[in-house]
Coordinates of C-alpha atoms in Angstrom, one line a residue:
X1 CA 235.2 98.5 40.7
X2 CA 238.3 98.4 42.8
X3 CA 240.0 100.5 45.4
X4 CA 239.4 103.6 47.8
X5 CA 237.6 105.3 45.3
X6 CA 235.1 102.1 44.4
X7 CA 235.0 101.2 48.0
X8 CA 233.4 105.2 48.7
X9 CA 230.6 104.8 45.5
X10 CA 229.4 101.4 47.5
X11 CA 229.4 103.0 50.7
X12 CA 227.4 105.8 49.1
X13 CA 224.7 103.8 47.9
X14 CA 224.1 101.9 50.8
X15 CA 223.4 104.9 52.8
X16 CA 221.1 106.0 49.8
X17 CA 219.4 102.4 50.4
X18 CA 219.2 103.0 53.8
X19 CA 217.8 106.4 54.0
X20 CA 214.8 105.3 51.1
X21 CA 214.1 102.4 53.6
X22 CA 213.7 104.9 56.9
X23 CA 211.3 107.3 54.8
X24 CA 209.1 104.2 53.4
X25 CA 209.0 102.8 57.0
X26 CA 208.0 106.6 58.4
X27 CA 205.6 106.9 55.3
X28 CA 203.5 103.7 56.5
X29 CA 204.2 104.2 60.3
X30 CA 202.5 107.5 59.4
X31 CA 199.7 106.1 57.6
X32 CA 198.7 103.8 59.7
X33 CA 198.5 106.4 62.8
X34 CA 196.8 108.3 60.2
X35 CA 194.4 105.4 59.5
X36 CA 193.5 104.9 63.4
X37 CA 192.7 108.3 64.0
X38 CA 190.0 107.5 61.0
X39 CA 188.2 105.0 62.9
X40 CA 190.7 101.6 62.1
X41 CA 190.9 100.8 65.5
X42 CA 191.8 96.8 66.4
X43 CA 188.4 95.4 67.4
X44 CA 187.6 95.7 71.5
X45 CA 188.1 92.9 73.7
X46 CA 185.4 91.2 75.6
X47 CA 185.9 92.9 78.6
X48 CA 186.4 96.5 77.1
X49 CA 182.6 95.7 75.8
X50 CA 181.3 95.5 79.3
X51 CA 183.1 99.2 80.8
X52 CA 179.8 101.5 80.1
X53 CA 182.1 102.9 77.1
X54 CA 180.9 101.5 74.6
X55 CA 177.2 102.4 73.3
X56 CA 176.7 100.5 69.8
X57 CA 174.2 97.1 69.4
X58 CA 177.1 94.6 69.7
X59 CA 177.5 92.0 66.4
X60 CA 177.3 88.0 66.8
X61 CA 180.9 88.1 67.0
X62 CA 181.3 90.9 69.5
X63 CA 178.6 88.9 71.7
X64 CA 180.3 85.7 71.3
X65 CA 183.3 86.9 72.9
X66 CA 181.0 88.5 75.6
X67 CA 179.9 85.1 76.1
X68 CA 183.0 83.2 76.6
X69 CA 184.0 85.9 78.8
X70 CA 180.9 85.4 80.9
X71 CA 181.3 81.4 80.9
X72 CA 185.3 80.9 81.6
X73 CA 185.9 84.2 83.9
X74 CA 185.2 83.7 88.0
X75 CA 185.5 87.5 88.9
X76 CA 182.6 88.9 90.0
X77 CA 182.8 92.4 88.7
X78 CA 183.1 91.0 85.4
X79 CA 180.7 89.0 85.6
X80 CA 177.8 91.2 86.5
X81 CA 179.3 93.9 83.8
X82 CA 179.1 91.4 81.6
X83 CA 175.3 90.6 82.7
X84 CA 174.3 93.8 82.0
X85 CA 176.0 94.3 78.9
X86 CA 174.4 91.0 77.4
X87 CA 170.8 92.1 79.2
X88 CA 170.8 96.0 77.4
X89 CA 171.4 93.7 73.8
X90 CA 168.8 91.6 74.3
X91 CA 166.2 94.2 74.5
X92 CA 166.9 94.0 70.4
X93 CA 165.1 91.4 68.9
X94 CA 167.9 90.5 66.1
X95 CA 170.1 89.8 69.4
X96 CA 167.8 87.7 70.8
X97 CA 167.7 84.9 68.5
X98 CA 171.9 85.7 68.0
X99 CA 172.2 84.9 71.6
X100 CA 170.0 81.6 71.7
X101 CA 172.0 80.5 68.3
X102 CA 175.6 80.9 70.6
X103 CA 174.3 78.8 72.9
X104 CA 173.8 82.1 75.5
X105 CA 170.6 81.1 77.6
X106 CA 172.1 78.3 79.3
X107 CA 175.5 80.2 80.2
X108 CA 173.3 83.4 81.5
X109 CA 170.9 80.5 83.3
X110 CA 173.7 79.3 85.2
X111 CA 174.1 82.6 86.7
X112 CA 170.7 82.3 88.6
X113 CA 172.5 80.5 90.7
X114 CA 174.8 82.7 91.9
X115 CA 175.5 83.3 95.5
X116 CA 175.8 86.8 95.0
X117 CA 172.7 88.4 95.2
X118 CA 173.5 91.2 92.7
X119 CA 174.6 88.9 89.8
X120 CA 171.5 86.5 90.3
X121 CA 169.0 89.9 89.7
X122 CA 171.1 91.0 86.3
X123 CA 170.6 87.1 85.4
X124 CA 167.2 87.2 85.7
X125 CA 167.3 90.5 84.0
X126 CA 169.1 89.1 81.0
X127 CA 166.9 86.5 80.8
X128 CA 163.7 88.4 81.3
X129 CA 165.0 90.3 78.1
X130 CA 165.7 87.5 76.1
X131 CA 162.1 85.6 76.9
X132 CA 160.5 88.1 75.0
X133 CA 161.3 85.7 71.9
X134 CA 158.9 83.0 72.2
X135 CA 161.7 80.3 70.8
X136 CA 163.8 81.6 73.5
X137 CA 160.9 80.8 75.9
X138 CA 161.1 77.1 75.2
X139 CA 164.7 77.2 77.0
X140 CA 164.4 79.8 79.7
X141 CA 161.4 77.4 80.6
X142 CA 163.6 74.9 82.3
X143 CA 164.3 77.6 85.1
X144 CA 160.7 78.2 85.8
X145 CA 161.1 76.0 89.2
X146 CA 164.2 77.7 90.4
X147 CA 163.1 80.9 90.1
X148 CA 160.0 80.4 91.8
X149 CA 161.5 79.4 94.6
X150 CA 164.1 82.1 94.5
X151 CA 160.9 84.9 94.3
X152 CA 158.8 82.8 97.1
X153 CA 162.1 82.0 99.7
X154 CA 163.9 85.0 99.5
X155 CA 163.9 88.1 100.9
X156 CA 160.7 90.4 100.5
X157 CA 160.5 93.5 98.2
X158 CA 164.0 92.5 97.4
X159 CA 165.9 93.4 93.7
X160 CA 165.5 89.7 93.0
X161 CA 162.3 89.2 94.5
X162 CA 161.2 91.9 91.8
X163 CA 163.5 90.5 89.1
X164 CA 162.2 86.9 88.9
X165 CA 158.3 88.8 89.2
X166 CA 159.2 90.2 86.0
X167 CA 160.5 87.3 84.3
X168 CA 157.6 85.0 85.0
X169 CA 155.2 87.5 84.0
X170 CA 157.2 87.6 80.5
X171 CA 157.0 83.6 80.8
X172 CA 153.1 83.7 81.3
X173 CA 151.8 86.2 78.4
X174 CA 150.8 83.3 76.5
X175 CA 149.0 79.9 78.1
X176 CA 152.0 77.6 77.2
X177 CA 154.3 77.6 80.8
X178 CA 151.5 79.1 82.9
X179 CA 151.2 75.4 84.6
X180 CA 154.1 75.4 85.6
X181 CA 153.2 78.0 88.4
X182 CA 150.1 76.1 89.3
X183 CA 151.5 75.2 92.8
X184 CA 152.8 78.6 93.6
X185 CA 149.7 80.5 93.5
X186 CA 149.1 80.1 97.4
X187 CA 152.5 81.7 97.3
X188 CA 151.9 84.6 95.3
X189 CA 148.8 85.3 96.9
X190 CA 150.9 86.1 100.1
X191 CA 153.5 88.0 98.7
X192 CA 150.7 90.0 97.3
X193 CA 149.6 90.3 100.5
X194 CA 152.9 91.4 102.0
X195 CA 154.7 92.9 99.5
X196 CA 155.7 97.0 98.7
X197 CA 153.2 98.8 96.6
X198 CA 155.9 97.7 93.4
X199 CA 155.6 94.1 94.6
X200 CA 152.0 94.1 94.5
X201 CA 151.9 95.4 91.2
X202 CA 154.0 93.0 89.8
X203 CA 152.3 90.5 91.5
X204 CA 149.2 91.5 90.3
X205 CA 150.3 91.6 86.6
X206 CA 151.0 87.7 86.8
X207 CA 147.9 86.9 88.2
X208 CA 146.1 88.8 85.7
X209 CA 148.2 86.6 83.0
X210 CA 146.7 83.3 84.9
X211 CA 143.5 84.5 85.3
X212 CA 142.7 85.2 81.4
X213 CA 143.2 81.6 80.9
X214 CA 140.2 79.4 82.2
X215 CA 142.2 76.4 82.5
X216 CA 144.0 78.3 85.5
X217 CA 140.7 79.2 87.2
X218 CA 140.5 75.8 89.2
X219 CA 143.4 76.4 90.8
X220 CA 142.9 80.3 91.5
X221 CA 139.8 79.6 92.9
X222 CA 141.0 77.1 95.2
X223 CA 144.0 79.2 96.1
X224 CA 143.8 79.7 100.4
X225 CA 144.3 83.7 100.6
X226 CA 143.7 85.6 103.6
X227 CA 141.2 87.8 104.0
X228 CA 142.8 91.2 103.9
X229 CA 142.8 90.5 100.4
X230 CA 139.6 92.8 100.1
X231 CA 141.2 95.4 101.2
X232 CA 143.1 95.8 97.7
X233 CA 139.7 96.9 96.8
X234 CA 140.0 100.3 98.7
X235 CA 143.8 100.5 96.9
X236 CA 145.6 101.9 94.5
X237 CA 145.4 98.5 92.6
X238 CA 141.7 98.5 92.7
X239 CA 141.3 98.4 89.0
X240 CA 144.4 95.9 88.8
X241 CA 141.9 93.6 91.3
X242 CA 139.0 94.5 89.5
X243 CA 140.7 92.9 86.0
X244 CA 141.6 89.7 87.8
X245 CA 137.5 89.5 89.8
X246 CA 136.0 89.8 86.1
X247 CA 138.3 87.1 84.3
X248 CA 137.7 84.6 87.2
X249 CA 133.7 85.4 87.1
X250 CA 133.2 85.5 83.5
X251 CA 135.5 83.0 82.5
X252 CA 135.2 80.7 85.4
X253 CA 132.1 78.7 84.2
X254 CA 133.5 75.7 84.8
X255 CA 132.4 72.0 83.0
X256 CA 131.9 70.6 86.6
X257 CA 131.8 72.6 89.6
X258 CA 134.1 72.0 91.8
X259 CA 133.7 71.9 96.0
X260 CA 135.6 75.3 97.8
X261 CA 136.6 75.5 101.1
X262 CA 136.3 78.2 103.1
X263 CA 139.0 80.6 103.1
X264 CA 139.5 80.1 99.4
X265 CA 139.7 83.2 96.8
X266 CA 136.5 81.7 95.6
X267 CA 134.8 82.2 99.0
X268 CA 135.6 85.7 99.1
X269 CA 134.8 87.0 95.5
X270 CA 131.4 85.5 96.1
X271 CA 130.9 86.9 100.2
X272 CA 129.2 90.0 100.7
X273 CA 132.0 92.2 101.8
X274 CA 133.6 91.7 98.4
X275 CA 130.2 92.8 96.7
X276 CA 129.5 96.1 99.4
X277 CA 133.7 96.6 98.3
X278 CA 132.7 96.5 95.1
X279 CA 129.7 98.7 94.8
X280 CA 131.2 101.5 96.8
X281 CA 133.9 101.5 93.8
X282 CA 131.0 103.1 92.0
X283 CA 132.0 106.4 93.3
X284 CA 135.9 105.8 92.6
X285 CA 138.3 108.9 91.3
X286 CA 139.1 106.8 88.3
X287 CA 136.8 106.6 85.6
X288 CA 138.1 103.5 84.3
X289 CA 137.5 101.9 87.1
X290 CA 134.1 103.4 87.6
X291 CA 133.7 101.8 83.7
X292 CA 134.4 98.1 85.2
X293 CA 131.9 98.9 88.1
X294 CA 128.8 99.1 85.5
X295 CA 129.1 95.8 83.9
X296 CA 130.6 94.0 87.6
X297 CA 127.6 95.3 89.8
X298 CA 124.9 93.8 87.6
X299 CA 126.4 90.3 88.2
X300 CA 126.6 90.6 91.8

């Protein structure tokens, strides 16, 4: 096709190309805006999981990234976002075996280490979550020792103090790890003794965990506590104190008994101002507590 008049058809259909290819690229631009206002959004990045927007259970993969995130990133902010983030998903069960599978414990364990005070207590926190799975138990273990001495060094009544209460409590439900405490119980004695009133009841749910198992008894019993220990038994954790007195005198027959020094818990369960304590519970506003009083009194 030659001259002017062949050179105008060409030109012709080119445009007509042109203009099809502009309406199929605005047909699929369109589309796709259309398809991410139906919910086909690219999938969040690890640190858009952590900003408080997001609500759902996060997936293996979704948690995976979280972790990474948590492992390779130094910033502070992040870190104790991410903390949380991994903490809330651990109360599921399904997420708690996800995150042992990834490899998570040891990467949220590290964090207990953490000079920042505010990132060590959402560790703990993530942790205390995650121990709820007995498998997971058999890992968190290892950090038994270091958060001991974190609860018994550090500052009293403090957000870690409380943190680290919780997470051995979790640790000592069953008899498996309780050992592992069996030369702190001087120590948790005194922060019994010193502690806030949510100190003390966190205090006193551990030692209820120790007491129920008679191979701790021993070492309870031989525990040096100070005297104003009886005076839990005009408190509002009388029937807390109450639970730990009956496991330690019912259970505590021991094979071969041992010699107490004076000053020990066993000295003052068995003195006479922890019986007249005792009886006077009898008239106690709580009838659960009047309950334990009946079948405590006849032992005295």
């Amino acid at each position: 096709m030659g001259g002017p008049r062949g050179a105008g058809w060409v030109a012709a259909g080119l445009l007509l190309r042109a203009g099809a290819c502009c309406c199929i690229y605005r047909l699929t631009r369109g589309r796709r805006r259309d398809d991410g206002e139906l919910g086909m959004r690219p999938s969040k990045s690890a640190e858009d999981l952590t900003d408080g927007s997001y609500d759902n259970v996060l997936n293996a993969a979704q948690l995976q990234k979280l972790l990474y995130l948590l492992e390779s990133t130094e910033d502070p902010v992040i870190i104790e976002r991410a903390l949380i983030t991994l903490g809330n998903n651990a109360a599921f069960s399904v997420n708690q075996a996800i995150i042992r599978e990834l490899g998570g414990i040891p990467i949220v364990g590290n964090k207990i280490n953490h000079s920042n005070q505010s990132i060590k207590e959402k560790a703990l926190n993530a942790l205390n979550n995650l121990s709820v799975n007995v498998e997971n138990q058999i890992k968190i273990k290892i950090y038994i020792n270091q958060v001991c001495e974190d609860v018994f060094s550090g500052p009293l009544n403090s957000a870690v103090q409380l943190a680290g209460l919780r997470l051995l409590t979790n640790m000592t439900v069953t008899n498996d790890h309780q050992h592992m405490l069996h030369s702190y119980i001087t120590d948790l004695f005194q922060v019994l003794l010193t502690g806030n009133g949510n100190t003390k009841v966190q205090v006193l749910k551990l030692l209820l965990n120790l007491s129920e198992n008679p191979a701790m008894t021993e070492g309870l019993l031989h525990a040096q506590v100070d005297s104003s220990f009886l005076s839990l038994y005009d408190s509002h954790v009388a029937k807390e104190i109450l639970n730990i007195n009956n496991c330690l005198k019912t259970e505590g027959h021991l094979a071969v008994q041992p010699t107490f020094t004076e000053g020990s818990l066993f000295f003052l369960l068995h003195g006479e101002e922890c019986a007249q304590k005792i009886k006077a519970l009898v008239n106690h506003h709580d009838a659960e507590v009047k309950e334990k009083i009946l079948t405590i009194i006849p032992k005295i």
